[in-house]
Tab-separated table of C-alpha atoms and ligand atoms in Angstrom:
chain	number	residue	atom	x	y	z
R	1264	MET	CA	-7.072	124.803	-32.697
R	1265	ASN	CA	-6.763	121.363	-32.349
R	1266	MET	CA	-4.507	120.656	-29.555
R	1267	ASN	CA	-2.403	117.933	-27.162
R	1268	VAL	CA	-2.861	116.045	-24.973
R	1269	GLU	CA	-0.299	113.992	-22.576
R	1270	ASP	CA	-0.339	111.287	-21.000
R	1271	GLN	CA	1.178	109.880	-17.452
R	1272	LEU	CA	3.889	108.468	-19.873
R	1273	SER	CA	4.280	111.913	-22.112
R	1274	ARG	CA	2.014	109.264	-24.305
R	1275	PRO	CA	0.362	112.053	-27.305
R	1276	LEU	CA	-3.032	110.807	-27.939
R	1277	ARG	CA	-2.907	110.209	-31.652
R	1278	ASP	CA	-4.751	107.143	-32.831
R	1279	LEU	CA	-8.569	106.548	-32.235
R	1280	ARG	CA	-9.954	103.237	-32.376
R	1281	ILE	CA	-13.904	102.693	-32.768
R	1282	SER	CA	-15.486	99.744	-32.748
R	1283	ILE	CA	-18.837	100.085	-34.778
R	1284	MET	CA	-20.643	96.869	-33.790
R	1285	ASP	CA	-19.733	93.866	-31.470
R	1286	LYS	CA	-20.756	91.010	-33.585
R	1287	CYS	CA	-18.899	89.066	-36.041
R	1288	ASN	CA	-19.622	85.966	-38.848
R	1289	PHE	CA	-16.648	84.581	-37.490
R	1290	ARG	CA	-15.915	82.392	-34.858
R	1291	CYS	CA	-11.864	83.001	-34.679
R	1292	THR	CA	-10.391	81.001	-31.846
R	1293	TYR	CA	-8.408	83.491	-30.058
R	1294	CYS	CA	-10.781	86.312	-30.407
R	1295	MET	CA	-14.552	84.900	-30.060
R	1296	PRO	CA	-14.181	80.592	-29.864
R	1297	LYS	CA	-17.594	79.243	-30.141
R	1298	GLU	CA	-17.852	77.158	-27.670
R	1299	ILE	CA	-17.957	80.478	-25.850
R	1300	PHE	CA	-19.687	83.118	-27.835
R	1301	GLY	CA	-22.249	80.536	-28.847
R	1302	LYS	CA	-26.378	80.972	-28.605
R	1303	ASP	CA	-26.040	81.875	-25.100
R	1304	TYR	CA	-23.851	85.035	-25.638
R	1305	VAL	CA	-25.951	88.159	-25.140
R	1306	PHE	CA	-24.388	90.749	-27.843
R	1307	MET	CA	-25.580	94.436	-27.549
R	1308	LYS	CA	-28.743	95.430	-28.777
R	1309	GLU	CA	-29.097	97.900	-31.968
R	1310	GLU	CA	-29.921	100.820	-29.200
R	1311	GLU	CA	-27.249	100.597	-26.993
R	1312	LEU	CA	-24.921	100.675	-30.046
R	1313	LEU	CA	-23.661	104.312	-30.599
R	1314	THR	CA	-25.471	106.292	-33.572
R	1315	PHE	CA	-23.536	107.190	-36.790
R	1316	GLY	CA	-23.969	110.611	-35.396
R	1317	GLU	CA	-22.585	110.018	-31.694
R	1318	ILE	CA	-19.884	108.094	-32.978
R	1319	VAL	CA	-18.678	111.443	-35.240
R	1320	GLN	CA	-19.971	113.942	-32.507
R	1321	THR	CA	-17.320	112.166	-29.877
R	1322	ALA	CA	-14.355	112.018	-32.858
R	1323	ASN	CA	-14.408	115.451	-33.648
R	1324	GLN	CA	-13.816	115.865	-29.867
R	1325	PHE	CA	-10.827	113.499	-30.400
R	1326	ALA	CA	-9.707	115.141	-33.331
R	1327	ALA	CA	-9.894	118.743	-30.870
R	1328	LEU	CA	-7.136	116.529	-28.407
R	1329	GLY	CA	-4.970	115.470	-31.464
R	1330	VAL	CA	-6.546	112.371	-32.540
R	1331	ASN	CA	-5.649	112.482	-36.549
R	1332	LYS	CA	-6.042	108.930	-37.240
R	1333	LEU	CA	-9.289	106.781	-36.604
R	1334	ARG	CA	-10.051	102.792	-37.671
R	1335	ILE	CA	-12.788	101.266	-37.787
R	1336	THR	CA	-12.944	98.590	-36.246
R	1337	GLY	CA	-15.763	95.648	-34.677
R	1338	GLY	CA	-16.973	92.600	-34.279
R	1339	GLU	CA	-16.689	92.774	-37.940
R	1340	PRO	CA	-17.175	96.520	-39.082
R	1341	LEU	CA	-18.512	96.074	-42.202
R	1342	LEU	CA	-22.284	93.680	-40.912
R	1343	ARG	CA	-23.255	97.299	-40.246
R	1344	LYS	CA	-25.107	98.949	-42.193
R	1345	ASN	CA	-24.491	102.026	-44.348
R	1346	VAL	CA	-21.294	101.748	-43.464
R	1347	GLU	CA	-20.182	104.115	-45.440
R	1348	GLU	CA	-21.656	106.912	-44.607
R	1349	LEU	CA	-20.349	106.608	-41.765
R	1350	ILE	CA	-16.615	107.120	-43.640
R	1351	GLN	CA	-17.996	110.018	-45.548
R	1352	GLU	CA	-18.926	111.631	-42.375
R	1353	LEU	CA	-15.396	111.132	-40.540
R	1354	ASN	CA	-13.632	112.381	-43.294
R	1355	GLN	CA	-15.342	115.705	-43.503
R	1356	ILE	CA	-13.201	115.828	-40.317
R	1357	GLU	CA	-11.125	118.915	-38.960
R	1358	GLY	CA	-7.712	117.649	-38.092
R	1359	ILE	CA	-8.392	113.389	-39.553
R	1360	ASP	CA	-6.108	112.451	-42.100
R	1361	ASP	CA	-5.653	109.065	-43.045
R	1362	ILE	CA	-9.340	106.300	-41.690
R	1363	ALA	CA	-8.126	103.199	-41.779
R	1364	LEU	CA	-10.373	99.768	-41.426
R	1365	THR	CA	-10.074	96.238	-40.134
R	1366	THR	CA	-12.111	93.573	-41.252
R	1367	ASN	CA	-12.313	89.709	-42.193
R	1368	GLY	CA	-12.912	90.630	-45.875
R	1369	VAL	CA	-15.979	88.179	-46.268
R	1370	MET	CA	-17.927	91.469	-46.999
R	1371	LEU	CA	-14.805	93.745	-49.378
R	1372	PRO	CA	-15.910	91.919	-52.520
R	1373	LYS	CA	-19.510	93.685	-52.261
R	1374	LEU	CA	-17.889	96.453	-50.152
R	1375	ALA	CA	-14.563	97.795	-51.189
R	1376	LYS	CA	-15.532	100.694	-54.638
R	1377	SER	CA	-17.939	101.513	-51.688
R	1378	LEU	CA	-15.903	102.725	-48.789
R	1379	LYS	CA	-13.161	103.874	-51.450
R	1380	GLU	CA	-15.669	106.787	-52.649
R	1381	ALA	CA	-16.476	107.388	-49.327
R	1382	GLY	CA	-12.849	108.616	-48.545
R	1383	LEU	CA	-11.499	105.196	-46.873
R	1384	LYS	CA	-7.414	104.833	-47.317
R	1385	ARG	CA	-6.595	101.913	-46.043
R	1386	VAL	CA	-8.137	98.503	-45.070
R	1387	ASN	CA	-6.259	95.693	-42.721
R	1388	VAL	CA	-7.805	92.301	-43.802
R	1389	SER	CA	-7.622	89.707	-41.272
R	1390	LEU	CA	-6.344	85.887	-42.823
R	1391	ASP	CA	-4.789	83.180	-41.373
R	1392	ALA	CA	-4.317	80.872	-43.866
R	1393	LEU	CA	-4.572	80.097	-47.678
R	1394	ASP	CA	-5.615	75.624	-47.060
R	1395	THR	CA	-9.017	75.869	-46.340
R	1396	THR	CA	-9.070	73.300	-43.498
R	1397	VAL	CA	-7.110	75.442	-41.024
R	1398	PHE	CA	-8.438	78.568	-42.446
R	1399	GLN	CA	-11.456	76.986	-40.987
R	1400	GLU	CA	-10.280	76.171	-37.967
R	1401	MET	CA	-9.268	78.998	-37.068
R	1402	SER	CA	-12.235	81.108	-38.483
R	1403	GLY	CA	-14.989	78.381	-36.204
R	1404	ARG	CA	-17.043	78.770	-39.740
R	1405	ALA	CA	-17.518	76.848	-43.339
R	1406	THR	CA	-16.448	79.944	-45.225
R	1407	LYS	CA	-13.043	79.118	-47.137
R	1408	ALA	CA	-10.635	81.583	-47.539
R	1409	ASP	CA	-10.970	82.012	-51.426
R	1410	VAL	CA	-13.645	83.992	-50.159
R	1411	VAL	CA	-11.013	86.052	-48.127
R	1412	LEU	CA	-8.726	86.727	-50.994
R	1413	ARG	CA	-11.274	87.778	-53.366
R	1414	GLY	CA	-11.627	90.492	-50.621
R	1415	ILE	CA	-8.381	91.209	-51.313
R	1416	ASP	CA	-8.503	91.533	-54.888
R	1417	ALA	CA	-11.579	93.457	-54.762
R	1418	ALA	CA	-10.007	96.349	-52.229
R	1419	LEU	CA	-6.969	96.782	-54.161
R	1420	GLU	CA	-8.805	96.585	-57.482
R	1421	ALA	CA	-11.185	99.625	-55.217
R	1422	GLY	CA	-7.357	100.814	-55.626
R	1423	LEU	CA	-7.831	100.280	-51.422
R	1424	GLY	CA	-4.405	100.576	-49.609
R	1425	VAL	CA	-4.209	96.814	-48.343
R	1426	LYS	CA	-2.111	95.179	-45.594
R	1427	VAL	CA	-2.843	91.266	-44.928
R	1428	ASN	CA	-2.801	91.070	-41.222
R	1429	MET	CA	-1.999	86.712	-39.492
R	1430	VAL	CA	-2.934	86.085	-35.806
R	1431	VAL	CA	-0.285	83.018	-35.017
R	1432	LYS	CA	-0.642	80.320	-32.724
R	1433	ARG	CA	0.830	77.352	-31.894
R	1434	GLY	CA	-0.295	74.285	-32.869
R	1435	LEU	CA	-2.723	75.351	-34.944
R	1436	ASN	CA	-1.532	77.707	-37.544
R	1437	GLU	CA	2.325	78.151	-37.852
R	1438	GLN	CA	2.182	76.115	-41.417
R	1439	GLU	CA	0.988	78.563	-42.734
R	1440	VAL	CA	3.415	81.068	-42.191
R	1441	VAL	CA	5.654	80.589	-44.996
R	1442	PRO	CA	2.718	80.089	-48.264
R	1443	MET	CA	0.733	83.230	-46.709
R	1444	ALA	CA	4.052	85.099	-46.905
R	1445	LYS	CA	4.904	83.828	-50.183
R	1446	TYR	CA	0.934	84.616	-51.382
R	1447	CYS	CA	1.315	88.229	-50.144
R	1448	LYS	CA	4.350	89.014	-51.798
R	1449	ASP	CA	3.525	87.506	-55.257
R	1450	ARG	CA	0.343	90.176	-54.274
R	1451	GLY	CA	2.563	92.924	-53.726
R	1452	VAL	CA	0.666	93.383	-50.841
R	1453	MET	CA	2.601	93.719	-46.683
R	1454	LEU	CA	1.339	90.500	-44.993
R	1455	ARG	CA	1.750	91.581	-41.044
R	1456	PHE	CA	1.992	88.599	-38.423
R	1457	ILE	CA	0.324	89.319	-35.806
R	1458	GLU	CA	1.912	87.425	-31.777
R	1459	PHE	CA	-1.617	85.868	-30.543
R	1460	MET	CA	-2.004	88.092	-27.359
R	1461	ASP	CA	-4.013	87.769	-23.936
R	1462	VAL	CA	-6.392	89.935	-24.950
R	1463	GLY	CA	-10.044	89.000	-22.631
R	1464	GLN	CA	-10.687	86.411	-20.446
R	1465	THR	CA	-11.624	83.222	-23.204
R	1466	ASN	CA	-9.931	82.857	-25.868
R	1467	GLY	CA	-6.997	79.863	-23.768
R	1468	TRP	CA	-3.795	81.450	-24.001
R	1469	GLY	CA	-0.511	80.865	-22.498
R	1470	TYR	CA	3.067	81.702	-23.651
R	1471	SER	CA	3.571	78.206	-25.119
R	1472	LYS	CA	0.597	79.148	-27.898
R	1473	VAL	CA	2.471	82.048	-28.782
R	1474	VAL	CA	4.775	82.038	-32.032
R	1475	SER	CA	6.930	85.071	-31.044
R	1476	LYS	CA	8.296	87.231	-33.687
R	1477	LYS	CA	11.829	85.689	-34.268
R	1478	GLU	CA	10.488	82.881	-34.961
R	1479	LEU	CA	8.462	84.076	-37.734
R	1480	HIS	CA	11.301	86.273	-38.602
R	1481	THR	CA	13.295	82.800	-39.430
R	1482	LEU	CA	10.820	81.435	-41.193
R	1483	VAL	CA	9.734	83.955	-43.471
R	1484	SER	CA	13.462	84.123	-44.202
R	1485	GLU	CA	13.143	80.913	-46.291
R	1486	ILE	CA	11.417	82.583	-48.812
R	1487	GLY	CA	14.573	85.134	-48.534
R	1488	PRO	CA	16.616	87.458	-46.814
R	1489	LEU	CA	14.912	90.575	-45.067
R	1490	GLN	CA	16.070	93.952	-44.661
R	1491	PRO	CA	15.028	96.163	-41.819
R	1492	VAL	CA	12.769	99.532	-42.266
R	1493	ASP	CA	12.673	102.507	-40.579
R	1494	HIS	CA	9.718	103.035	-38.640
R	1495	TYR	CA	7.291	105.582	-41.256
R	1496	TYR	CA	6.153	107.856	-37.153
R	1497	PHE	CA	5.974	107.360	-33.821
R	1498	GLY	CA	3.599	104.732	-32.401
R	1499	GLU	CA	3.997	102.531	-34.774
R	1500	VAL	CA	2.826	99.100	-34.385
R	1501	ALA	CA	4.744	96.663	-36.603
R	1502	SER	CA	8.369	96.515	-37.419
R	1503	ARG	CA	8.834	96.377	-41.366
R	1504	TYR	CA	11.414	94.643	-43.249
R	1505	GLN	CA	11.326	93.509	-47.021
R	1506	TYR	CA	12.977	91.427	-49.491
R	1507	GLU	CA	15.899	91.633	-50.567
R	1508	GLY	CA	15.439	92.570	-54.033
R	1509	SER	CA	11.846	93.180	-53.666
R	1510	ASP	CA	10.104	96.244	-52.921
R	1511	VAL	CA	7.697	94.153	-50.721
R	1512	GLN	CA	7.252	94.588	-47.377
R	1513	VAL	CA	6.243	92.237	-44.236
R	1514	GLY	CA	6.065	92.603	-40.474
R	1515	PHE	CA	6.136	91.745	-37.205
R	1516	ILE	CA	3.209	92.675	-34.108
R	1517	SER	CA	5.455	91.335	-31.251
R	1518	SER	CA	2.842	92.627	-28.753
R	1519	VAL	CA	4.432	89.594	-26.994
R	1520	THR	CA	7.802	89.893	-26.862
R	1521	GLU	CA	8.959	93.156	-28.155
R	1522	THR	CA	5.910	94.746	-26.594
R	1523	PHE	CA	5.643	98.735	-27.354
R	1524	CYS	CA	3.716	100.721	-24.743
R	1525	GLY	CA	6.094	103.415	-24.601
R	1526	THR	CA	4.855	104.533	-27.611
R	1527	CYS	CA	1.158	103.772	-27.629
R	1528	THR	CA	-0.767	106.825	-28.790
R	1529	ARG	CA	-4.124	104.407	-29.187
R	1530	ALA	CA	-7.309	105.271	-28.072
R	1531	ARG	CA	-10.244	102.841	-28.740
R	1532	LEU	CA	-14.313	103.633	-28.095
R	1533	SER	CA	-16.018	100.467	-27.702
R	1534	ALA	CA	-19.377	100.332	-29.909
R	1535	ASP	CA	-21.650	100.608	-26.897
R	1536	GLY	CA	-19.855	104.126	-25.869
R	1537	LYS	CA	-17.081	103.690	-23.298
R	1538	VAL	CA	-13.732	105.083	-23.510
R	1539	PHE	CA	-10.784	102.299	-23.258
R	1540	THR	CA	-7.033	103.446	-22.521
R	1541	CYS	CA	-5.694	100.276	-23.261
R	1542	LEU	CA	-6.160	96.833	-24.912
R	1543	PHE	CA	-6.188	95.248	-21.939
R	1544	SER	CA	-8.241	97.615	-19.978
R	1545	GLU	CA	-10.740	96.140	-17.146
R	1546	SER	CA	-13.518	98.596	-17.367
R	1547	GLY	CA	-13.819	101.392	-19.674
R	1548	THR	CA	-15.518	105.235	-19.214
R	1549	ASP	CA	-18.816	106.222	-20.442
R	1550	LEU	CA	-19.752	108.815	-22.810
R	1551	LYS	CA	-23.131	107.425	-24.396
R	1552	GLU	CA	-25.353	108.952	-21.725
R	1553	ASP	CA	-23.330	112.152	-21.805
R	1554	LEU	CA	-23.962	112.603	-25.250
R	1555	ARG	CA	-27.720	111.344	-25.109
R	1556	ALA	CA	-27.656	113.746	-22.268
R	1557	GLY	CA	-27.246	116.323	-24.664
R	1558	GLN	CA	-23.810	117.149	-22.825
R	1559	SER	CA	-22.020	119.736	-24.794
R	1560	ASP	CA	-19.215	118.876	-27.349
R	1561	ALA	CA	-16.835	121.363	-24.329
R	1562	PHE	CA	-18.030	119.006	-21.725
R	1563	ILE	CA	-17.461	115.460	-23.851
R	1564	LYS	CA	-13.832	117.016	-24.635
R	1565	GLU	CA	-12.688	117.684	-21.333
R	1566	LYS	CA	-13.503	114.193	-20.089
R	1567	ILE	CA	-11.892	112.920	-22.854
R	1568	LYS	CA	-8.207	114.987	-22.191
R	1569	THR	CA	-8.852	114.144	-18.223
R	1570	ILE	CA	-9.272	109.958	-19.270
R	1571	TRP	CA	-6.858	110.254	-20.819
R	1572	GLU	CA	-4.156	112.639	-18.648
R	1573	ASN	CA	-5.103	109.823	-16.302
R	1574	ARG	CA	-3.367	107.269	-18.255
R	1575	SER	CA	-0.376	104.957	-17.622
R	1576	ASP	CA	-1.390	101.717	-18.782
R	1577	ARG	CA	1.485	99.689	-19.966
R	1578	TYR	CA	-0.118	95.814	-20.210
R	1579	SER	CA	1.980	94.841	-22.083
R	1580	GLU	CA	5.650	95.192	-20.413
R	1581	LEU	CA	4.316	94.181	-17.100
R	1582	ARG	CA	2.481	90.884	-18.261
R	1583	THR	CA	3.016	87.635	-16.604
R	1584	ALA	CA	1.359	84.994	-16.685
R	1585	GLU	CA	0.373	85.302	-13.688
R	1586	SER	CA	-1.616	88.575	-14.625
R	1587	SER	CA	-3.008	87.298	-17.982
R	1588	LYS	CA	-4.841	85.083	-15.997
R	1589	ASN	CA	-6.513	87.415	-12.722
R	1590	ARG	CA	-7.027	90.344	-15.123
R	1591	LYS	CA	-10.525	90.468	-16.078
R	1592	LYS	CA	-10.020	92.303	-19.315
R	1593	ILE	CA	-12.546	92.894	-22.023
R	1594	GLU	CA	-13.034	90.699	-25.143
R	1595	MET	CA	-11.312	92.129	-28.179
R	1596	SER	CA	-14.343	91.821	-30.584
R	1597	TYR	CA	-16.397	94.221	-27.702
R	1598	ILE	CA	-13.184	97.109	-27.630
R	1599	GLY	CA	-12.326	97.027	-31.279
R	1600	GLY	CA	-9.334	94.996	-32.197
N	184	LIG	N1	-13.202	91.668	-37.004
N	184	LIG	C1	-12.451	91.743	-38.172
N	184	LIG	C2	-11.701	91.479	-38.371
N	184	LIG	O1	-11.107	90.129	-37.941
N	184	LIG	O2	-10.038	91.943	-38.910
N	184	LIG	C3	-11.873	93.268	-37.073
N	184	LIG	C4	-11.841	93.001	-35.469
N	184	LIG	S1	-10.431	91.692	-34.865
N	184	LIG	C5	-11.154	91.846	-32.925
N	184	LIG	C6	-9.076	93.502	-35.152
N	184	LIG	C7	-7.707	92.330	-34.802
N	184	LIG	O3	-7.564	91.438	-34.184
N	184	LIG	C8	-7.493	90.914	-36.154
N	184	LIG	O4	-6.580	91.453	-37.149
N	184	LIG	C9	-7.597	89.689	-35.094
N	184	LIG	O5	-6.919	88.965	-36.067
N	184	LIG	C10	-6.883	90.552	-34.104
N	184	LIG	N2	-7.090	89.520	-32.842
N	184	LIG	C11	-7.782	89.021	-32.727
N	184	LIG	N3	-7.778	88.709	-31.842
N	184	LIG	C12	-6.381	88.049	-31.209
N	184	LIG	C13	-5.877	87.937	-30.753
N	184	LIG	N4	-6.084	87.069	-29.409
N	184	LIG	N5	-4.276	87.917	-29.892
N	184	LIG	C14	-3.923	88.518	-31.060
N	184	LIG	N6	-4.501	89.236	-32.345
N	184	LIG	C15	-5.187	89.230	-32.324
N	185	LIG	FE1	-14.455	88.232	-35.597
N	185	LIG	FE2	-12.241	89.635	-36.041
N	185	LIG	FE3	-12.282	88.055	-34.124
N	185	LIG	FE4	-12.472	87.027	-35.737
N	185	LIG	S1	-10.208	88.569	-35.357
N	185	LIG	S2	-13.907	86.585	-34.436
N	185	LIG	S3	-13.065	88.029	-37.412
N	185	LIG	S4	-14.073	90.258	-34.232
N	186	LIG	FE1	-0.701	100.390	-25.503
N	186	LIG	FE2	-2.025	98.830	-23.847
N	186	LIG	FE3	-0.782	97.466	-25.426
N	186	LIG	FE4	0.530	98.488	-23.999
N	186	LIG	S1	-0.642	97.426	-23.719
N	186	LIG	S2	0.815	99.217	-26.296
N	186	LIG	S3	-0.993	100.561	-23.625
N	186	LIG	S4	-2.796	98.956	-25.693
């Protein structure tokens, strides 16, 4: 029987984001800027990554504590070999009714079909611009946006649910907001705008570079009036709107200007087996050593339970320009977005 645990602020544990790979084939300016994550950056060694067996064992214990949704992320999760096998195994876990994956989309033309067959329900594809120059500037690579668009098409063809995520950074891609919204509306796909966040230590974040939900909403309303839609479930991060006269929705993840820590039910497992209770954590609690020492499931479960029960994070509610600078936050690519 699965149980429920609550943290210090009475928030249940419901979601687990599993980073399966810290490496990435992109160098997005807001996540892994190439000047910093260049040749000298040390990524995890193969043996440091949790094996699929270890990930499944851990996810089982999270499920036993009330987690019903899993999201596979990274780094770029589709760079991990045989990721379909992992999805298939995670899909067998009792209590898990939703498995999604966040990707930059480059590998989707090759993998969408087999991911769907393995039991994946949905993908969130990150795409910050349609214009080639802007896209390349955002992603730090020469790949063209067309490759990601083909990835989106492949996911739709395979029958996967598709949402597109767009991070908007002032001075870089605001001019792409309306073209992206039109493109997604025409494809019948939900586009979610993500406010640029101060994750990690390297992305040069400042309030002046955040394009707020309010501004984004005004820009998108150029296409047509937007009607608010009720939240689907407790802890949903996006506020959603529907274009008048259409069933296509658009969402806003306003992690900076309208925070949602009060309903945050998400835990994160890094690729090397550490549990983090907040995207802005400075440190995590290691499980890999316990897993490799052959500790029992009951031990792992109790350890996770204690971590969650001690949790009181609400970084976004407390964020100031000062706190953003002074805190030694873990990089997004490591902790899993
Ligand atoms: N590589 C995959 C991708 O890009 O979709 C998965 C990992 S990525 C870290 C997960 C999500 O975090 C992406 O949608 C990305 O745009 C978002 N992200 C990364 N850095 C961010 C930042 N500083 N502010 C807001 N969102 C960010
Ligand atoms: Fe890679 Fe995703 Fe980070 Fe971009 S946002 S650098 S695709 S992990
Ligand atoms: Fe959750 Fe931390 Fe983000 Fe608040 S800041 S919503 S607690 S991950």
